[in-house]
PDB file of C-alpha atoms in Angstrom:
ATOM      1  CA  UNK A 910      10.047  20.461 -75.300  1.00 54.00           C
ATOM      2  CA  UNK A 911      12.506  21.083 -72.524  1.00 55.00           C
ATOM      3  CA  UNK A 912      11.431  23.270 -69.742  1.00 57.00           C
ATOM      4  CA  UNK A 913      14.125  24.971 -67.499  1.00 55.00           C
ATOM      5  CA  UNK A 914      13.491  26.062 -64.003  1.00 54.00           C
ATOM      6  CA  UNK A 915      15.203  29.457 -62.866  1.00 55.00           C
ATOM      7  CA  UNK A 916      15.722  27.587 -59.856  1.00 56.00           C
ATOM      8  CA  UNK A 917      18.496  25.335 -60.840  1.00 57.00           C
ATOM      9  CA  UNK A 918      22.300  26.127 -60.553  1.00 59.00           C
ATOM     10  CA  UNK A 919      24.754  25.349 -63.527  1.00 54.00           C
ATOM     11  CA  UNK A 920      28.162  24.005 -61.471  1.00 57.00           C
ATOM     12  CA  UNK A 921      31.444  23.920 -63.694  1.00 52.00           C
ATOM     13  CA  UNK A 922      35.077  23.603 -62.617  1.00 51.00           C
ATOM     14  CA  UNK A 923      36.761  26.845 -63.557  1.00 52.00           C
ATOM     15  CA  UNK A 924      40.588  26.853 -63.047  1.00 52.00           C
ATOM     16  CA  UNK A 925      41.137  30.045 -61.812  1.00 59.00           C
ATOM     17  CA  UNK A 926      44.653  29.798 -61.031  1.00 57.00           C
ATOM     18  CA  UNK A 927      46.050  27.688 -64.155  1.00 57.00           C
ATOM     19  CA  UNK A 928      48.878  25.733 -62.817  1.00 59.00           C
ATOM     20  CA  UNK A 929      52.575  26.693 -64.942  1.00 58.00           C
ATOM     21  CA  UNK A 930      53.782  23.875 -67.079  1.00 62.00           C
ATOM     22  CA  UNK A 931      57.002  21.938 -65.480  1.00 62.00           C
ATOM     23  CA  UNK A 932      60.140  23.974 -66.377  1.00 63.00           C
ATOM     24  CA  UNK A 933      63.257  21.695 -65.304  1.00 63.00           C
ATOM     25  CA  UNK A 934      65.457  24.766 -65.559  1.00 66.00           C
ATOM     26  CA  UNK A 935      63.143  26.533 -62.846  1.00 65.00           C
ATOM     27  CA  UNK A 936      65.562  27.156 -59.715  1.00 67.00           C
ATOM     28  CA  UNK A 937      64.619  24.689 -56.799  1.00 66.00           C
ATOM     29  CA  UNK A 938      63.108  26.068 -53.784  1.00 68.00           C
ATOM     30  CA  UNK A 939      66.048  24.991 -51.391  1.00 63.00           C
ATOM     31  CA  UNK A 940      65.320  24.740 -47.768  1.00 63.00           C
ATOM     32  CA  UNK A 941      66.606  27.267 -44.988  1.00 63.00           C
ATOM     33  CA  UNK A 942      68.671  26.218 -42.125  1.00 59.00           C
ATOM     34  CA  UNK A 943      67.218  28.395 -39.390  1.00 60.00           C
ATOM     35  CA  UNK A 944      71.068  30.184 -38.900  1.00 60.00           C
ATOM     36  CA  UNK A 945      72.679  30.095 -42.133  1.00 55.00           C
ATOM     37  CA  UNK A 946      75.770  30.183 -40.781  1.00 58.00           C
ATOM     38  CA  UNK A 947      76.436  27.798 -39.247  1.00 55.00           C
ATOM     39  CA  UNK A 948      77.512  24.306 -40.745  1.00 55.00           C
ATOM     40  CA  UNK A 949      75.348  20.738 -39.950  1.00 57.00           C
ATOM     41  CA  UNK A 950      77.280  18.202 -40.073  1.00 56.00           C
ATOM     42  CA  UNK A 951      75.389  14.957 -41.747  1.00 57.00           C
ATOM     43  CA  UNK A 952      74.195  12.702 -39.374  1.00 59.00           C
ATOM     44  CA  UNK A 953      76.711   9.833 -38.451  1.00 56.00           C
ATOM     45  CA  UNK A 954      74.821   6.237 -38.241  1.00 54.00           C
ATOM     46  CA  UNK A 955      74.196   4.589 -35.077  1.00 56.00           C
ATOM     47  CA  UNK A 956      76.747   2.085 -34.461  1.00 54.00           C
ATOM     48  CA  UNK A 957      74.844  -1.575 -35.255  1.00 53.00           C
ATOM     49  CA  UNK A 958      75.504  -4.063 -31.967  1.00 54.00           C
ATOM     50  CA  UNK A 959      76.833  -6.843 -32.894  1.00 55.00           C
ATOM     51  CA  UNK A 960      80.786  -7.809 -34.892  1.00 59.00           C
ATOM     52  CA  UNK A 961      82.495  -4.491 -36.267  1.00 64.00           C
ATOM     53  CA  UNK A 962      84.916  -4.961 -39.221  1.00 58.00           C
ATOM     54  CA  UNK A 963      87.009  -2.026 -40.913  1.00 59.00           C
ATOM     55  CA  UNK A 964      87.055  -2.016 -44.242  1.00 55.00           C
ATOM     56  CA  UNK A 965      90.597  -2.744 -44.179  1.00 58.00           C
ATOM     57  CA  UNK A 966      90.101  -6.121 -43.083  1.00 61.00           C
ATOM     58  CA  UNK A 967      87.118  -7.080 -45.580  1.00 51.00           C
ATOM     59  CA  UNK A 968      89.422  -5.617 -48.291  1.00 51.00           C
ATOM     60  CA  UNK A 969      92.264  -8.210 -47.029  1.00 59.00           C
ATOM     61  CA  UNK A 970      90.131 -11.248 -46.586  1.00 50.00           C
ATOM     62  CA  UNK A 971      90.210 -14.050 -49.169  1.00 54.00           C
ATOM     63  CA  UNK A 972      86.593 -14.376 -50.584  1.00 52.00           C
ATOM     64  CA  UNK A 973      84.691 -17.901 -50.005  1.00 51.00           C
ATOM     65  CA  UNK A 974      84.463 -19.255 -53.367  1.00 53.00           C
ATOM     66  CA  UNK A 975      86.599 -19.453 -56.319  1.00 53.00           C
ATOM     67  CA  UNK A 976      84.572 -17.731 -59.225  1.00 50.00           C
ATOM     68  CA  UNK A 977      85.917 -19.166 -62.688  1.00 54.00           C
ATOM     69  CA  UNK A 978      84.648 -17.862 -66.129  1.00 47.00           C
ATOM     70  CA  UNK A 979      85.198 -19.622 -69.625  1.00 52.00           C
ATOM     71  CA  UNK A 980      86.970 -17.238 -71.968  1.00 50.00           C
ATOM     72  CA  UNK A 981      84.566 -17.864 -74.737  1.00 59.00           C
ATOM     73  CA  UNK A 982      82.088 -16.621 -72.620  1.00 62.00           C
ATOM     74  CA  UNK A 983      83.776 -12.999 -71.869  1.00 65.00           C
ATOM     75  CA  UNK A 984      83.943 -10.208 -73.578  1.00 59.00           C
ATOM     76  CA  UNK A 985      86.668  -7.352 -72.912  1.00 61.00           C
ATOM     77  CA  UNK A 986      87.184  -9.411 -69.249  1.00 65.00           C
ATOM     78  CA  UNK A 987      83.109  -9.048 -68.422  1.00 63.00           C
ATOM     79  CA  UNK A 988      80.753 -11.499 -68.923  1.00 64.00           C
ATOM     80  CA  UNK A 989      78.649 -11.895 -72.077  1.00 64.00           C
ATOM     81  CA  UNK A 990      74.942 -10.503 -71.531  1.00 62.00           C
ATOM     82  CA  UNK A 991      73.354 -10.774 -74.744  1.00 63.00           C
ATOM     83  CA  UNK A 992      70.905 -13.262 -75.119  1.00 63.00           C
ATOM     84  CA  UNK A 993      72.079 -16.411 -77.131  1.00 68.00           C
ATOM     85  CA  UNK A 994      70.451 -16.513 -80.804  1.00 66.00           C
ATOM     86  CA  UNK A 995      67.936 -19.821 -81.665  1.00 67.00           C
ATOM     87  CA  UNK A 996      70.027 -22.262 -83.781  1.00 72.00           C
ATOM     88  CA  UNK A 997      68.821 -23.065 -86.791  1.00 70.00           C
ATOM     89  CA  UNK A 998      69.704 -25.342 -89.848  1.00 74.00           C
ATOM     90  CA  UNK A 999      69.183 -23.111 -92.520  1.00 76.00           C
ATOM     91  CA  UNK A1000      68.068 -19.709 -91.483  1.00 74.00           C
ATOM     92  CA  UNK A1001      67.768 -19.112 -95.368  1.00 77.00           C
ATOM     93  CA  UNK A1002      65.065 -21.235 -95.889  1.00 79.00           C
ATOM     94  CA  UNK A1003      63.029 -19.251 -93.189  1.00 81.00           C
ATOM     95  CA  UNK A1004      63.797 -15.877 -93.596  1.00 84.00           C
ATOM     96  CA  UNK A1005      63.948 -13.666 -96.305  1.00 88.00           C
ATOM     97  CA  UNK A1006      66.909 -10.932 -97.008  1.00 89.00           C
ATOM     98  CA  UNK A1007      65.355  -8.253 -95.659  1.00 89.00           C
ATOM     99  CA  UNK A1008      64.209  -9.289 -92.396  1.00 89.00           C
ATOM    100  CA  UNK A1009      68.085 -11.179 -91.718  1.00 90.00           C
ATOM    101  CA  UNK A1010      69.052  -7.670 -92.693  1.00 91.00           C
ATOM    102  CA  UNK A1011      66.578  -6.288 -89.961  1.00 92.00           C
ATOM    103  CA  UNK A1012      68.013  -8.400 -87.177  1.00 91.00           C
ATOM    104  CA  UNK A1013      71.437  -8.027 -88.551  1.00 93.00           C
ATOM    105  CA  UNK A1014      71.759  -4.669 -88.658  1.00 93.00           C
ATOM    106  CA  UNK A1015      70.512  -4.489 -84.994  1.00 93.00           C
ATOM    107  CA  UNK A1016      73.083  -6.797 -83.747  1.00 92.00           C
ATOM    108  CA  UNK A1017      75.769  -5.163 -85.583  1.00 93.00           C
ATOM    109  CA  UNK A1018      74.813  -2.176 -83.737  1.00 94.00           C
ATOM    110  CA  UNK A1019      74.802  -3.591 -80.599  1.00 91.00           C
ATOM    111  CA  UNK A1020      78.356  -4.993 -80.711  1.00 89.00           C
ATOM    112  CA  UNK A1021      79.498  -0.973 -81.956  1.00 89.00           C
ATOM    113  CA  UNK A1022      77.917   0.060 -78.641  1.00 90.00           C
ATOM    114  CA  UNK A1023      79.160  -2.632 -76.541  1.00 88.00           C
ATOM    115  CA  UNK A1024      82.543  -2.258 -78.237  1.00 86.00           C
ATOM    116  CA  UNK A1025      82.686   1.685 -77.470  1.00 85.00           C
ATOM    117  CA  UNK A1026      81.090   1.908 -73.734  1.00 84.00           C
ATOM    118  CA  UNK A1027      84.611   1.779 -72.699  1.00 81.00           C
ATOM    119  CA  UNK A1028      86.547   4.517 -71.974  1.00 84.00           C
ATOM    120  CA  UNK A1029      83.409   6.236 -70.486  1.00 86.00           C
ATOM    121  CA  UNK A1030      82.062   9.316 -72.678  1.00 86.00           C
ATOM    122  CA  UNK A1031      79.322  11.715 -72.804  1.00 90.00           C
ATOM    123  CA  UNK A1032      76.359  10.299 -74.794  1.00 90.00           C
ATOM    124  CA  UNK A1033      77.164  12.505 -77.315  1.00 91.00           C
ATOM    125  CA  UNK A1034      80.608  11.814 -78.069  1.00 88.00           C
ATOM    126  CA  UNK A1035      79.181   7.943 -77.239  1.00 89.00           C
ATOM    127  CA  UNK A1036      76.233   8.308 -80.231  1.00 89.00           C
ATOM    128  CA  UNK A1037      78.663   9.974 -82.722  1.00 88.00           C
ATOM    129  CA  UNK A1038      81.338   6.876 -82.716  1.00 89.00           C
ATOM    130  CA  UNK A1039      78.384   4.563 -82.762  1.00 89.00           C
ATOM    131  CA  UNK A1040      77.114   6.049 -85.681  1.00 90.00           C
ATOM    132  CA  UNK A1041      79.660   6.616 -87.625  1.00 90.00           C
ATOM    133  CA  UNK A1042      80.769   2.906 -87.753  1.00 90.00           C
ATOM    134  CA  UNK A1043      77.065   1.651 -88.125  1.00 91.00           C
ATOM    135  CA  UNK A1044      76.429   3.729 -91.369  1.00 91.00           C
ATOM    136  CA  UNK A1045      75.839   2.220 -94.303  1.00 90.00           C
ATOM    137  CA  UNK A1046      79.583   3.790 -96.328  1.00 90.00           C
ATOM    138  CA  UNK A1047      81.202   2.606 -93.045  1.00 91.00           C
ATOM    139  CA  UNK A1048      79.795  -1.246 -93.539  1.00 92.00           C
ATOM    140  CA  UNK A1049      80.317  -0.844 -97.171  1.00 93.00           C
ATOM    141  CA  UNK A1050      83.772   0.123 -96.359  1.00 92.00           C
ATOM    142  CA  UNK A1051      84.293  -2.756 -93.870  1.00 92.00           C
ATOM    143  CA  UNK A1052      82.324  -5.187 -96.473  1.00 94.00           C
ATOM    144  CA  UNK A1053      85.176  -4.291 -98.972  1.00 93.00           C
ATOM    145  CA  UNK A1054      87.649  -4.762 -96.669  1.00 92.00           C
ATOM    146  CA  UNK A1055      86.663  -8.452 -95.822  1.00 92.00           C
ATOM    147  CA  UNK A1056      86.235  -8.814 -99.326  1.00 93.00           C
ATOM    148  CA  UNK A1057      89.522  -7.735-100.727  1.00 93.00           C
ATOM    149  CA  UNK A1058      91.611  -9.695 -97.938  1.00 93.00           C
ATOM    150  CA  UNK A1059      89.621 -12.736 -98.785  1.00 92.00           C
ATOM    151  CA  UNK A1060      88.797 -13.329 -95.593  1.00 92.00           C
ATOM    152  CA  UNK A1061      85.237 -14.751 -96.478  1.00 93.00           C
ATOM    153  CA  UNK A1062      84.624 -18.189 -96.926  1.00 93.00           C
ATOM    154  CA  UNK A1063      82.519 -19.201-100.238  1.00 94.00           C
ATOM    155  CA  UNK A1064      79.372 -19.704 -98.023  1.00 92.00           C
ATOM    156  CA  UNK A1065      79.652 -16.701 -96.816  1.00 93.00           C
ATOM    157  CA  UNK A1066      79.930 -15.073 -99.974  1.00 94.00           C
ATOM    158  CA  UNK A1067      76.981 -16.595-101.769  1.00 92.00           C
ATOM    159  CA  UNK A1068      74.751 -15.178 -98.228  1.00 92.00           C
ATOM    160  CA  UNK A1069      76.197 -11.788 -99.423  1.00 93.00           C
ATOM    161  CA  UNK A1070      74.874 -12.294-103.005  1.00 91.00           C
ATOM    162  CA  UNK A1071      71.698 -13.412-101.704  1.00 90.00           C
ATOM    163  CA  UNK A1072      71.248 -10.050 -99.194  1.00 89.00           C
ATOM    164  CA  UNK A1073      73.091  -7.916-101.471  1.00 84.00           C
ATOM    165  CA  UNK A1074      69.606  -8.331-104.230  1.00 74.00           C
ATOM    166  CA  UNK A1075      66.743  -7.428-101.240  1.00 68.00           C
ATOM    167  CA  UNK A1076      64.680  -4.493-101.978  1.00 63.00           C
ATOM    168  CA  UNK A1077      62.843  -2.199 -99.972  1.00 57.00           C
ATOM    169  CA  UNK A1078      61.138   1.025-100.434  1.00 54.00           C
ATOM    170  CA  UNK A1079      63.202   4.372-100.780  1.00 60.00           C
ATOM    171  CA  UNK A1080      64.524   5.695 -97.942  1.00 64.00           C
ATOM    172  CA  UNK A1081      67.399   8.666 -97.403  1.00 66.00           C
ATOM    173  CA  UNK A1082      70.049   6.588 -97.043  1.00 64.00           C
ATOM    174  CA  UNK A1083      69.704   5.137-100.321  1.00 65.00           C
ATOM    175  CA  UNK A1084      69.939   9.209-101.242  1.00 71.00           C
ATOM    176  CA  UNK A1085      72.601   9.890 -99.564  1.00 79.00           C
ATOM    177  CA  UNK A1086      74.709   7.250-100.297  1.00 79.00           C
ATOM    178  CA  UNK A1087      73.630   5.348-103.069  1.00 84.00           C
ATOM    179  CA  UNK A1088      71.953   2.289-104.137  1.00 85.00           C
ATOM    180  CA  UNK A1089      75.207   0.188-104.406  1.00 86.00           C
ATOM    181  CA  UNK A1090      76.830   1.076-101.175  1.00 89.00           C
ATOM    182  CA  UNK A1091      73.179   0.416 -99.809  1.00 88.00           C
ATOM    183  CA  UNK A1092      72.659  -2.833-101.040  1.00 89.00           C
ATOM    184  CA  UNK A1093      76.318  -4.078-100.294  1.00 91.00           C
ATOM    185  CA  UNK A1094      76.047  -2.513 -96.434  1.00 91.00           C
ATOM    186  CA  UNK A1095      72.580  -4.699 -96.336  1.00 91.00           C
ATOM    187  CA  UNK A1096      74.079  -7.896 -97.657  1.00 93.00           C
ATOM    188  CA  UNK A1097      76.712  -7.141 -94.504  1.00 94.00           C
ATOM    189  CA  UNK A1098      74.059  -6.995 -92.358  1.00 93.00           C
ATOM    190  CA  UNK A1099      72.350 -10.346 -93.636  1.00 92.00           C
ATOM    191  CA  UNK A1100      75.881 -11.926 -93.534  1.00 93.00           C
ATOM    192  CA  UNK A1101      76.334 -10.968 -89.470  1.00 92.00           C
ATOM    193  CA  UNK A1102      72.493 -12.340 -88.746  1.00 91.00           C
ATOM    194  CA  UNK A1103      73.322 -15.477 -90.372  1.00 88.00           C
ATOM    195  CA  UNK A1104      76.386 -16.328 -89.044  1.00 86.00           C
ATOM    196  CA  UNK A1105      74.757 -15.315 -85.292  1.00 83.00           C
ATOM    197  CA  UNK A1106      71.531 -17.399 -86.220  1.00 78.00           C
TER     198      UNK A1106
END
């Protein structure tokens, strides 16, 4: 049996004063310049002792060394920044469709954002180009394409045969566009992992 004395206290945090959640539309509390009419200028930096040189004349001077790029290594004039791929022999033997498909489909969409960060864009405008070339009717299109120009080489062709059979469970793609144009935008996507494999 538990016995309770009248002497002791029961202590609990009670939040009085509940704090308001963040709003990041809220209006910032700006602070007052003691006469608001007046105009502060910002504060100009001491001048450093030592060598002063306008910009003018770092603008004009020749840099030290020569920086030289290979062109194979460039990309739209800026240097490559993706991560080179492990080589290996037969990337067929150790994966199966579906995961070359997995890491194909990811670099595909990294080259449709790399390829479209130029001109500079909102994100929005940015994320509707992106995905409207990495959908699956816009690889099937581009599949077809290849295809029809025979610009595939027969290797390349069997690796779409072999991607084009993977399954995987239902998703909405497959609903919205189809089973075929599904399978044939996968086989793409095995295709581009195992030529950059």
């Amino acid at each position: 049996m538990v016995i309770l004395s009248a002497s002791s206290t029961v202590r609990a945090a009670l939040d009085t004063q509940p704090r308001l959640p963040y709003n990041p539309n809220a209006p910032r509390k700006v602070k007052k310049i003691p006469n608001g009419n007046s105009f502060l200028p910002p504060p100009s930096p001491a001048p450093s002792p030592g060598i002063s040189i306008s910009v003018a004349d770092l603008l004009k001077r020749p840099s030290s060394k020569e920086i030289t790029v290979d062109v194979d290594d460039t990309y739209m004039g800026y240097e490559t920044w993706s991560p080179s791929p492990p080589k290996l022999e037969k990337p067929r033997s150790v994966f199966n469709p579906a995961s070359l498909a997995f890491i194909g489909d990811s670099i595909y969409e990294l080259y449709a954002r790399r390829h479209f960060l130029f001109p500079p864009l909102s994100i929005e405008d940015y994320n509707d180009r992106v995905r409207a070339v990495v959908r699956c009717e816009a690889q099937y299109a581009l599949l077809n394409k290849l295809v029809d120009d025979d610009f595939l080489t027969k290797e390349e062709r069997d690796i779409l045969r072999w991607g084009k059979n993977l399954g995987s469970a239902r998703t909405r793609t497959r609903r919205r566009a189809g089973n075929a144009v599904y399978n044939k935008a996968s086989s793409l996507e095995t295709l581009v992992s195992n030529t950059s494999i």
